[in-house]
Each structure stands twice: as structure tokens, then as C-alpha cells.
Amino acid sequence: MQKIERLLAITLLLQARGKMTAQRLASILGVSARTIYRDIDALSLAHVPIAMDYGPGGGYYLTGNYHFDATLFTREEAVSLVLGVDMAGNYSLFADDDGLHRALFKLEAALPEEYRADIKAAREHILFDTTAWDGDGTTSAFLETIRHAVLTGRRLDLLYPWTTRQAMPALRWLRVDPYGLVYKGLTSRQMRTGVWYLVAFCHASQQVETFRVGYIQDLRVRQERIQPPPDFDLQTYWKEARGHLAEAEQPLTVTLRVKAAARYRLRGNYTVLREEADGSVLVRVPQESLQEAVAYVLSLGSEAVVLSPTRLRAAVLTTAERIAALYREEVKDASNF
């Protein structure tokens, strides 16, 4: 929860419930009491009339007949807040606090009329899917730029690891028309995180594709304006696309036999299972997806062998054969000169 959303939540809680202690606010919002103290100071500096009673039965409260004025927010802040409500509603933060959840939706209703079109556009083009997969979240330096391009309808050029049936994955510049962003919730060891996906029409494949934002290596915003087809619905598309993504990006645990000469090239969060007399080791390495696992194994060259899972062995073999065929063709072409 961002600070501005937390300040709003504190104000709405005090408005709806009256007097509350810092400890109670902290437990509802999932932060420390010290954070609440700093937030109360920030609200006071913003001229929100918060007072405090000490002793038993004490706590913070709003003085007089103060009511939160939604017009204090800018257009951008209003959109961010409404999307924050949508996201929070799918997690457990407000699961046992229906009163606060209703209050947040009342905030949306109180926003100025001129903000409504922006909020409607944001809801149509930015989707939060918090059905948990196992895995780790990925952030990207390009997320804010992509979000702006989605909402303003700007064409993008992406440098992205692109895969075709005829070739192995390779970085390639792709021209895309961004239709929407999807935040896919993940759960890993009781921690909530997620991954952002860009849904866009790809000029290379001539169809709508799903791009993982964290895999984008570079990005250029173009001047051309785009408009999604009137019959395109982000939620309908995502219902079908997420099934394919779940298969392609399902995390897996890899077991490798690595020769002594390649041990120094091991990276990431690996675990040594057994050390052999010749210096080789059996290691277990968690990988985020099959694609990343293939890249990890190939980085070790001929000094590592996949013991499991079998689908990774097959994928490494297929990729290695494609590489060999590519180089055979290159050598053949070079010999003709």
C-alpha cells in the first residue's frame, strides 16, 4: 500500500469509526505503529484536523465535522487511488474490514465528474489478476512508461526475447500497439507479490500477444497514436491467455550434475545436494520458467547435465540442436565465399 493510499485509509477509518489507537490502525493497514505516527504527522501538516486523547479509551480522532474532500486529489492521484482500491480488494488486507472497503468505493463516487473518463479508461486497460501462482515477482524500470503509453494510446518499440517455431529465443525489436496491462498475483512463502504483463498487438506476428514487462530489455515510445479494436475486451482476452502462460511460465526445480570446472559458473539460489570424489556436484536450482531454465543450463555449456525434470532435458536438447543447425548453416555459407 502506497503512502498516499494509507493516508486516505487512515482518514476514512477515523471518519467512519471515530476514535482509534495507532496500534489498531497499524494492525488493519499492515504497518508498524511508528509508521502510523509518521502518517498522522503528515496528515496534520496537510491540515487534516486530527486530535488525540491519552490514557485508557484514548486514541486519534477527527475534530469537528470534518469530511474528506475528494477534490483535493489531482487527476493522476485519483486514478492511482481507484486502481489501488481494486488491487487491495483482491488481497486479504481488507477482507475482514467491509466498512473500510465500502468507504473506499464511496471515495470513487465523490470524485469530480471530469475524472470519471480517466478512471473508466484505467479500469478498462489495467487489470489486476490476483489468482496466485507460485513464483517470484518481477519489477521493471519501464513500467511507468508503459502504463502511460497504454492510457494515452502510444505505439511502442520493445527489445524483447522473441521466440518463433523456426528459431531459438533471441532479442529482437518488436513494434507493438499496447492494449492493456495486467498485474498477475503470485504467492511465494506467504509473501504476496506479482508480475506485470503487457497485452499488445504485435506487428511481427500480426496478432495480440502477452509480453512479460520484466523481460523487456529496452523500450521506445513512438509518436503514432493507436486505438484498440472496439470489440477487444481485456478481461475476456486474459481469461484465455493466462492458461497458456501458466503452462509456459510455471516455476520448476532443476537438478543438475555439474563438473568441477564449471562450479564457479553456478549462480542464483542453488543448493548443493552431493559432492562427488572427482569434484563434480549435484545441485538443485529453482527456476522461474522453462525458458529461463534452458538459458541457465546452456550458460554452463557441456559441463552440466540435466537430471530432472525430463521436460527440461527435452527443451535443452531441442534448443542445442537448433543452435548446432544454425552454426552448420553459417559455416556452410562462409565456405562459399
Tab-separated table of C-alpha atoms in Angstrom:
chain	number	residue	atom	x	y	z
A	1	MET	CA	0.000	0.000	0.000
A	2	GLN	CA	1.490	3.343	-1.073
A	3	LYS	CA	1.748	6.190	1.438
A	4	ILE	CA	-0.938	8.343	-0.180
A	5	GLU	CA	-3.356	5.378	-0.115
A	6	ARG	CA	-2.502	4.728	3.534
A	7	LEU	CA	-3.139	8.377	4.466
A	8	LEU	CA	-6.503	8.156	2.747
A	9	ALA	CA	-7.329	4.919	4.566
A	10	ILE	CA	-6.444	6.423	7.965
A	11	THR	CA	-8.645	9.445	7.280
A	12	LEU	CA	-11.583	7.308	6.151
A	13	LEU	CA	-11.210	4.953	9.117
A	14	LEU	CA	-11.253	7.816	11.611
A	15	GLN	CA	-14.186	9.404	9.789
A	16	ALA	CA	-16.167	6.149	9.774
A	17	ARG	CA	-15.275	4.733	13.194
A	18	GLY	CA	-14.285	7.648	15.371
A	19	LYS	CA	-11.502	7.228	17.896
A	20	MET	CA	-8.803	4.620	17.088
A	21	THR	CA	-5.380	3.840	18.541
A	22	ALA	CA	-2.178	3.784	16.496
A	23	GLN	CA	-1.824	0.070	17.243
A	24	ARG	CA	-5.315	-0.663	15.863
A	25	LEU	CA	-4.670	1.373	12.713
A	26	ALA	CA	-1.325	-0.373	12.268
A	27	SER	CA	-2.906	-3.845	12.545
A	28	ILE	CA	-5.589	-3.020	9.949
A	29	LEU	CA	-3.176	-1.449	7.457
A	30	GLY	CA	-0.360	-3.950	7.947
A	31	VAL	CA	2.334	-1.473	9.028
A	32	SER	CA	4.132	-0.602	12.241
A	33	ALA	CA	2.792	1.812	14.865
A	34	ARG	CA	5.799	4.019	14.141
A	35	THR	CA	4.659	4.321	10.517
A	36	ILE	CA	1.199	5.356	11.727
A	37	TYR	CA	2.748	8.067	13.924
A	38	ARG	CA	4.588	9.458	10.882
A	39	ASP	CA	1.406	9.274	8.811
A	40	ILE	CA	-0.543	11.198	11.469
A	41	ASP	CA	2.141	13.915	11.390
A	42	ALA	CA	1.846	14.072	7.589
A	43	LEU	CA	-1.937	14.400	7.790
A	44	SER	CA	-1.626	17.178	10.366
A	45	LEU	CA	0.772	19.069	8.070
A	46	ALA	CA	-1.855	18.677	5.316
A	47	HIS	CA	-4.369	20.440	7.652
A	48	VAL	CA	-6.439	17.339	8.381
A	49	PRO	CA	-7.727	18.121	11.928
A	50	ILE	CA	-6.591	15.049	13.877
A	51	ALA	CA	-6.533	15.170	17.663
A	52	MET	CA	-5.567	12.598	20.290
A	53	ASP	CA	-6.870	11.597	23.727
A	54	TYR	CA	-4.351	9.966	26.062
A	55	GLY	CA	-4.941	7.275	28.634
A	56	PRO	CA	-7.443	4.377	28.734
A	57	GLY	CA	-10.002	4.667	25.955
A	58	GLY	CA	-7.814	7.193	24.144
A	59	GLY	CA	-6.779	7.345	20.522
A	60	TYR	CA	-6.752	9.513	17.427
A	61	TYR	CA	-9.932	11.130	16.119
A	62	LEU	CA	-11.104	13.814	13.689
A	63	THR	CA	-12.265	17.031	15.312
A	64	GLY	CA	-15.439	18.928	14.414
A	65	ASN	CA	-17.489	17.903	11.406
A	66	TYR	CA	-14.531	17.245	9.139
A	67	HIS	CA	-15.238	15.241	5.975
A	68	PHE	CA	-12.676	14.143	3.450
A	69	ASP	CA	-12.689	16.316	0.305
A	70	ALA	CA	-12.011	14.123	-2.735
A	71	THR	CA	-11.360	17.186	-4.906
A	72	LEU	CA	-8.001	17.625	-3.148
A	73	PHE	CA	-6.619	14.897	-5.406
A	74	THR	CA	-5.203	15.518	-8.853
A	75	ARG	CA	-6.478	13.528	-11.812
A	76	GLU	CA	-3.399	11.250	-11.727
A	77	GLU	CA	-3.724	10.678	-7.968
A	78	ALA	CA	-7.411	9.842	-8.330
A	79	VAL	CA	-6.702	7.171	-10.953
A	80	SER	CA	-3.907	5.716	-8.797
A	81	LEU	CA	-6.164	5.572	-5.747
A	82	VAL	CA	-9.027	3.852	-7.542
A	83	LEU	CA	-6.671	1.258	-9.028
A	84	GLY	CA	-5.180	0.799	-5.557
A	85	VAL	CA	-8.659	0.036	-4.216
A	86	ASP	CA	-9.204	-2.522	-6.988
A	87	MET	CA	-5.926	-4.248	-6.190
A	88	ALA	CA	-6.362	-4.178	-2.421
A	89	GLY	CA	-9.848	-5.629	-2.726
A	90	ASN	CA	-8.423	-8.814	-4.209
A	91	TYR	CA	-5.973	-9.335	-1.367
A	92	SER	CA	-6.662	-10.017	2.273
A	93	LEU	CA	-5.802	-6.516	3.518
A	94	PHE	CA	-9.479	-5.505	3.569
A	95	ALA	CA	-11.003	-8.994	3.714
A	96	ASP	CA	-12.192	-8.537	7.296
A	97	ASP	CA	-12.957	-4.839	7.005
A	98	ASP	CA	-16.056	-4.380	4.850
A	99	GLY	CA	-16.679	-0.935	6.309
A	100	LEU	CA	-13.356	0.408	5.031
A	101	HIS	CA	-13.850	-1.274	1.676
A	102	ARG	CA	-17.245	0.425	1.265
A	103	ALA	CA	-15.728	3.741	2.305
A	104	LEU	CA	-13.075	3.475	-0.389
A	105	PHE	CA	-15.721	2.915	-3.041
A	106	LYS	CA	-17.614	5.955	-1.698
A	107	LEU	CA	-14.443	7.928	-2.339
A	108	GLU	CA	-14.620	6.992	-6.002
A	109	ALA	CA	-18.229	8.151	-6.174
A	110	ALA	CA	-17.240	11.502	-4.660
A	111	LEU	CA	-14.504	12.250	-7.191
A	112	PRO	CA	-15.061	15.136	-9.615
A	113	GLU	CA	-17.035	14.336	-12.755
A	114	GLU	CA	-14.139	15.261	-15.053
A	115	TYR	CA	-12.049	12.420	-13.561
A	116	ARG	CA	-14.585	9.717	-14.413
A	117	ALA	CA	-13.463	9.171	-18.025
A	118	ASP	CA	-9.839	8.653	-16.913
A	119	ILE	CA	-10.882	6.189	-14.214
A	120	LYS	CA	-13.100	4.303	-16.673
A	121	ALA	CA	-10.199	4.093	-19.159
A	122	ALA	CA	-7.821	2.905	-16.432
A	123	ARG	CA	-10.231	0.157	-15.363
A	124	GLU	CA	-10.649	-0.983	-18.985
A	125	HIS	CA	-6.925	-1.078	-19.738
A	126	ILE	CA	-5.296	-2.106	-16.424
A	127	LEU	CA	-6.397	-5.389	-14.876
A	128	PHE	CA	-5.401	-6.983	-11.554
A	129	ASP	CA	-5.470	-10.779	-11.638
A	130	THR	CA	-4.546	-11.975	-8.141
A	131	THR	CA	-5.187	-15.688	-8.632
A	132	ALA	CA	-1.958	-16.916	-7.074
A	133	TRP	CA	0.715	-18.872	-8.855
A	134	ASP	CA	3.944	-19.896	-7.150
A	135	GLY	CA	6.901	-17.786	-8.151
A	136	ASP	CA	8.693	-14.503	-7.660
A	137	GLY	CA	7.613	-11.057	-8.716
A	138	THR	CA	9.494	-9.033	-11.272
A	139	THR	CA	9.747	-5.282	-11.436
A	140	SER	CA	10.740	-3.210	-14.437
A	141	ALA	CA	12.173	0.268	-14.941
A	142	PHE	CA	9.846	0.618	-17.941
A	143	LEU	CA	6.560	0.012	-16.123
A	144	GLU	CA	5.604	3.660	-15.658
A	145	THR	CA	6.400	4.462	-19.301
A	146	ILE	CA	4.321	1.504	-20.474
A	147	ARG	CA	1.433	2.464	-18.219
A	148	HIS	CA	1.424	5.967	-19.707
A	149	ALA	CA	1.572	4.566	-23.257
A	150	VAL	CA	-1.384	2.260	-22.537
A	151	LEU	CA	-3.533	5.069	-21.172
A	152	THR	CA	-2.582	7.594	-23.860
A	153	GLY	CA	-2.646	5.159	-26.799
A	154	ARG	CA	1.005	5.426	-27.925
A	155	ARG	CA	2.696	2.813	-30.112
A	156	LEU	CA	5.822	1.184	-28.637
A	157	ASP	CA	9.011	-0.479	-29.836
A	158	LEU	CA	10.203	-3.216	-27.456
A	159	LEU	CA	13.539	-5.011	-27.310
A	160	TYR	CA	12.316	-8.424	-26.213
A	161	PRO	CA	13.435	-12.102	-26.221
A	162	TRP	CA	11.242	-13.271	-29.089
A	163	THR	CA	10.671	-16.937	-29.927
A	164	THR	CA	9.460	-18.403	-33.220
A	165	ARG	CA	8.947	-22.009	-34.262
A	166	GLN	CA	11.921	-21.781	-36.606
A	167	ALA	CA	14.447	-20.259	-34.237
A	168	MET	CA	15.572	-20.150	-30.627
A	169	PRO	CA	14.728	-17.154	-28.415
A	170	ALA	CA	16.645	-14.029	-29.408
A	171	LEU	CA	16.466	-10.354	-28.542
A	172	ARG	CA	14.547	-8.526	-31.217
A	173	TRP	CA	12.962	-5.121	-31.671
A	174	LEU	CA	9.197	-5.523	-31.913
A	175	ARG	CA	6.651	-2.866	-32.806
A	176	VAL	CA	3.507	-3.190	-30.713
A	177	ASP	CA	0.201	-1.417	-30.118
A	178	PRO	CA	-0.420	-1.548	-26.333
A	179	TYR	CA	-3.974	-2.569	-25.434
A	180	GLY	CA	-3.622	-3.113	-21.680
A	181	LEU	CA	-1.587	-4.019	-18.598
A	182	VAL	CA	-2.291	-6.996	-16.353
A	183	TYR	CA	-0.920	-7.489	-12.852
A	184	LYS	CA	-0.751	-11.231	-12.137
A	185	GLY	CA	-0.641	-12.002	-8.423
A	186	LEU	CA	1.883	-14.521	-7.125
A	187	THR	CA	2.291	-16.224	-3.786
A	188	SER	CA	5.678	-17.379	-2.564
A	189	ARG	CA	6.283	-18.499	1.031
A	190	GLN	CA	3.355	-16.492	2.365
A	191	MET	CA	4.530	-13.313	0.611
A	192	ARG	CA	2.274	-11.553	-1.863
A	193	THR	CA	3.923	-10.173	-4.952
A	194	GLY	CA	3.185	-10.198	-8.650
A	195	VAL	CA	4.235	-9.847	-12.264
A	196	TRP	CA	3.159	-7.239	-14.807
A	197	TYR	CA	2.225	-8.252	-18.356
A	198	LEU	CA	1.701	-6.017	-21.368
A	199	VAL	CA	-1.096	-7.103	-23.712
A	200	ALA	CA	-0.437	-5.663	-27.158
A	201	PHE	CA	-0.951	-6.218	-30.866
A	202	CYS	CA	2.411	-7.355	-32.256
A	203	HIS	CA	3.213	-6.233	-35.804
A	204	ALA	CA	5.674	-9.127	-36.235
A	205	SER	CA	3.141	-11.879	-35.519
A	206	GLN	CA	0.077	-9.883	-36.617
A	207	GLN	CA	-1.871	-10.882	-33.526
A	208	VAL	CA	-2.407	-9.899	-29.912
A	209	GLU	CA	0.445	-11.169	-27.713
A	210	THR	CA	1.308	-11.142	-23.994
A	211	PHE	CA	4.689	-9.674	-23.050
A	212	ARG	CA	6.201	-10.017	-19.600
A	213	VAL	CA	7.228	-6.489	-18.622
A	214	GLY	CA	10.237	-7.704	-16.636
A	215	TYR	CA	11.704	-9.326	-19.774
A	216	ILE	CA	11.714	-6.074	-21.768
A	217	GLN	CA	15.333	-5.011	-22.291
A	218	ASP	CA	14.706	-1.626	-23.868
A	219	LEU	CA	11.767	0.474	-24.945
A	220	ARG	CA	10.947	3.388	-27.237
A	221	VAL	CA	7.722	5.373	-27.240
A	222	ARG	CA	6.631	6.304	-30.758
A	223	GLN	CA	4.600	9.313	-31.817
A	224	GLU	CA	1.879	7.303	-33.583
A	225	ARG	CA	-1.431	7.108	-31.778
A	226	ILE	CA	-3.266	3.782	-31.642
A	227	GLN	CA	-6.760	2.712	-30.716
A	228	PRO	CA	-7.632	-0.854	-29.583
A	229	PRO	CA	-10.342	-2.509	-31.711
A	230	PRO	CA	-13.811	-1.715	-30.340
A	231	ASP	CA	-14.520	-5.424	-29.838
A	232	PHE	CA	-11.349	-6.070	-27.792
A	233	ASP	CA	-12.014	-6.778	-24.107
A	234	LEU	CA	-9.010	-7.131	-21.820
A	235	GLN	CA	-10.682	-9.363	-19.245
A	236	THR	CA	-12.008	-11.763	-21.907
A	237	TYR	CA	-8.577	-11.983	-23.538
A	238	TRP	CA	-6.823	-12.574	-20.218
A	239	LYS	CA	-9.109	-15.416	-19.177
A	240	GLU	CA	-7.813	-17.412	-22.140
A	241	ALA	CA	-4.231	-16.131	-22.185
A	242	ARG	CA	-3.435	-16.828	-18.532
A	243	GLY	CA	-3.962	-20.563	-19.028
A	244	HIS	CA	-1.234	-20.651	-21.685
A	245	LEU	CA	1.040	-18.501	-19.541
A	246	ALA	CA	0.589	-20.772	-16.541
A	247	GLU	CA	1.928	-23.673	-18.619
A	248	ALA	CA	4.801	-21.708	-20.163
A	249	GLU	CA	5.918	-19.859	-17.022
A	250	GLN	CA	5.259	-22.402	-14.296
A	251	PRO	CA	8.234	-22.439	-11.892
A	252	LEU	CA	10.312	-25.593	-11.757
A	253	THR	CA	13.115	-27.048	-9.667
A	254	VAL	CA	16.108	-28.237	-11.704
A	255	THR	CA	18.573	-30.929	-10.646
A	256	LEU	CA	21.963	-30.783	-12.381
A	257	ARG	CA	25.225	-32.708	-12.352
A	258	VAL	CA	27.929	-30.059	-12.762
A	259	LYS	CA	31.595	-30.824	-13.440
A	260	ALA	CA	34.229	-29.333	-11.150
A	261	ALA	CA	35.434	-26.941	-13.878
A	262	ALA	CA	32.002	-25.267	-14.072
A	263	ARG	CA	31.208	-24.924	-10.375
A	264	TYR	CA	32.375	-21.316	-10.344
A	265	ARG	CA	29.788	-20.508	-13.052
A	266	LEU	CA	26.853	-21.561	-10.886
A	267	ARG	CA	24.732	-18.578	-9.885
A	268	GLY	CA	21.486	-17.808	-8.172
A	269	ASN	CA	19.892	-19.579	-5.223
A	270	TYR	CA	21.256	-23.087	-5.773
A	271	THR	CA	21.677	-25.889	-3.210
A	272	VAL	CA	24.479	-28.469	-3.299
A	273	LEU	CA	22.903	-31.896	-2.790
A	274	ARG	CA	26.014	-34.046	-3.060
A	275	GLU	CA	29.712	-33.629	-3.789
A	276	GLU	CA	31.452	-36.398	-5.764
A	277	ALA	CA	35.027	-37.606	-5.406
A	278	ASP	CA	36.015	-36.101	-8.775
A	279	GLY	CA	34.913	-32.633	-7.668
A	280	SER	CA	31.629	-32.598	-9.553
A	281	VAL	CA	28.443	-31.753	-7.672
A	282	LEU	CA	24.735	-32.474	-7.779
A	283	VAL	CA	22.847	-29.222	-7.337
A	284	ARG	CA	19.218	-28.150	-7.092
A	285	VAL	CA	18.349	-24.805	-8.701
A	286	PRO	CA	14.885	-23.160	-8.614
A	287	GLN	CA	13.957	-21.510	-11.907
A	288	GLU	CA	11.097	-19.168	-12.677
A	289	SER	CA	10.135	-20.697	-16.026
A	290	LEU	CA	11.143	-23.323	-18.566
A	291	GLN	CA	12.607	-20.630	-20.811
A	292	GLU	CA	14.827	-19.291	-18.030
A	293	ALA	CA	15.861	-22.818	-17.041
A	294	VAL	CA	17.004	-23.586	-20.599
A	295	ALA	CA	19.085	-20.391	-20.665
A	296	TYR	CA	20.606	-21.251	-17.266
A	297	VAL	CA	21.638	-24.756	-18.335
A	298	LEU	CA	23.096	-23.592	-21.665
A	299	SER	CA	25.186	-20.981	-19.836
A	300	LEU	CA	27.048	-23.887	-18.233
A	301	GLY	CA	27.888	-25.375	-21.638
A	302	SER	CA	28.891	-29.013	-21.856
A	303	GLU	CA	29.974	-29.063	-18.211
A	304	ALA	CA	26.452	-29.654	-16.865
A	305	VAL	CA	23.789	-32.317	-17.415
A	306	VAL	CA	20.119	-32.001	-16.518
A	307	LEU	CA	18.958	-34.896	-14.337
A	308	SER	CA	15.418	-33.599	-13.873
A	309	PRO	CA	12.815	-32.628	-14.890
A	310	THR	CA	12.596	-34.574	-18.138
A	311	ARG	CA	10.755	-31.781	-19.975
A	312	LEU	CA	13.742	-29.509	-19.365
A	313	ARG	CA	16.110	-32.159	-20.754
A	314	ALA	CA	13.990	-32.263	-23.899
A	315	ALA	CA	13.872	-28.470	-24.170
A	316	VAL	CA	17.651	-28.151	-23.762
A	317	LEU	CA	18.189	-30.832	-26.429
A	318	THR	CA	15.838	-29.085	-28.867
A	319	THR	CA	17.497	-25.715	-28.322
A	320	ALA	CA	21.001	-27.177	-28.632
A	321	GLU	CA	20.024	-28.836	-31.920
A	322	ARG	CA	18.722	-25.515	-33.238
A	323	ILE	CA	21.983	-23.829	-32.253
A	324	ALA	CA	24.019	-26.566	-33.967
A	325	ALA	CA	21.900	-26.316	-37.131
A	326	LEU	CA	22.307	-22.536	-37.149
A	327	TYR	CA	26.098	-22.779	-36.919
A	328	ARG	CA	26.280	-25.538	-39.542
A	329	GLU	CA	24.398	-23.228	-41.896
A	330	GLU	CA	26.692	-20.319	-41.060
A	331	VAL	CA	29.817	-22.436	-41.674
A	332	LYS	CA	28.349	-23.698	-44.945
A	333	ASP	CA	27.607	-20.158	-46.126
A	334	ALA	CA	31.084	-18.949	-45.118
A	335	SER	CA	32.758	-21.735	-47.111
A	336	ASN	CA	31.067	-20.500	-50.295
A	337	PHE	CA	32.978	-17.214	-50.218
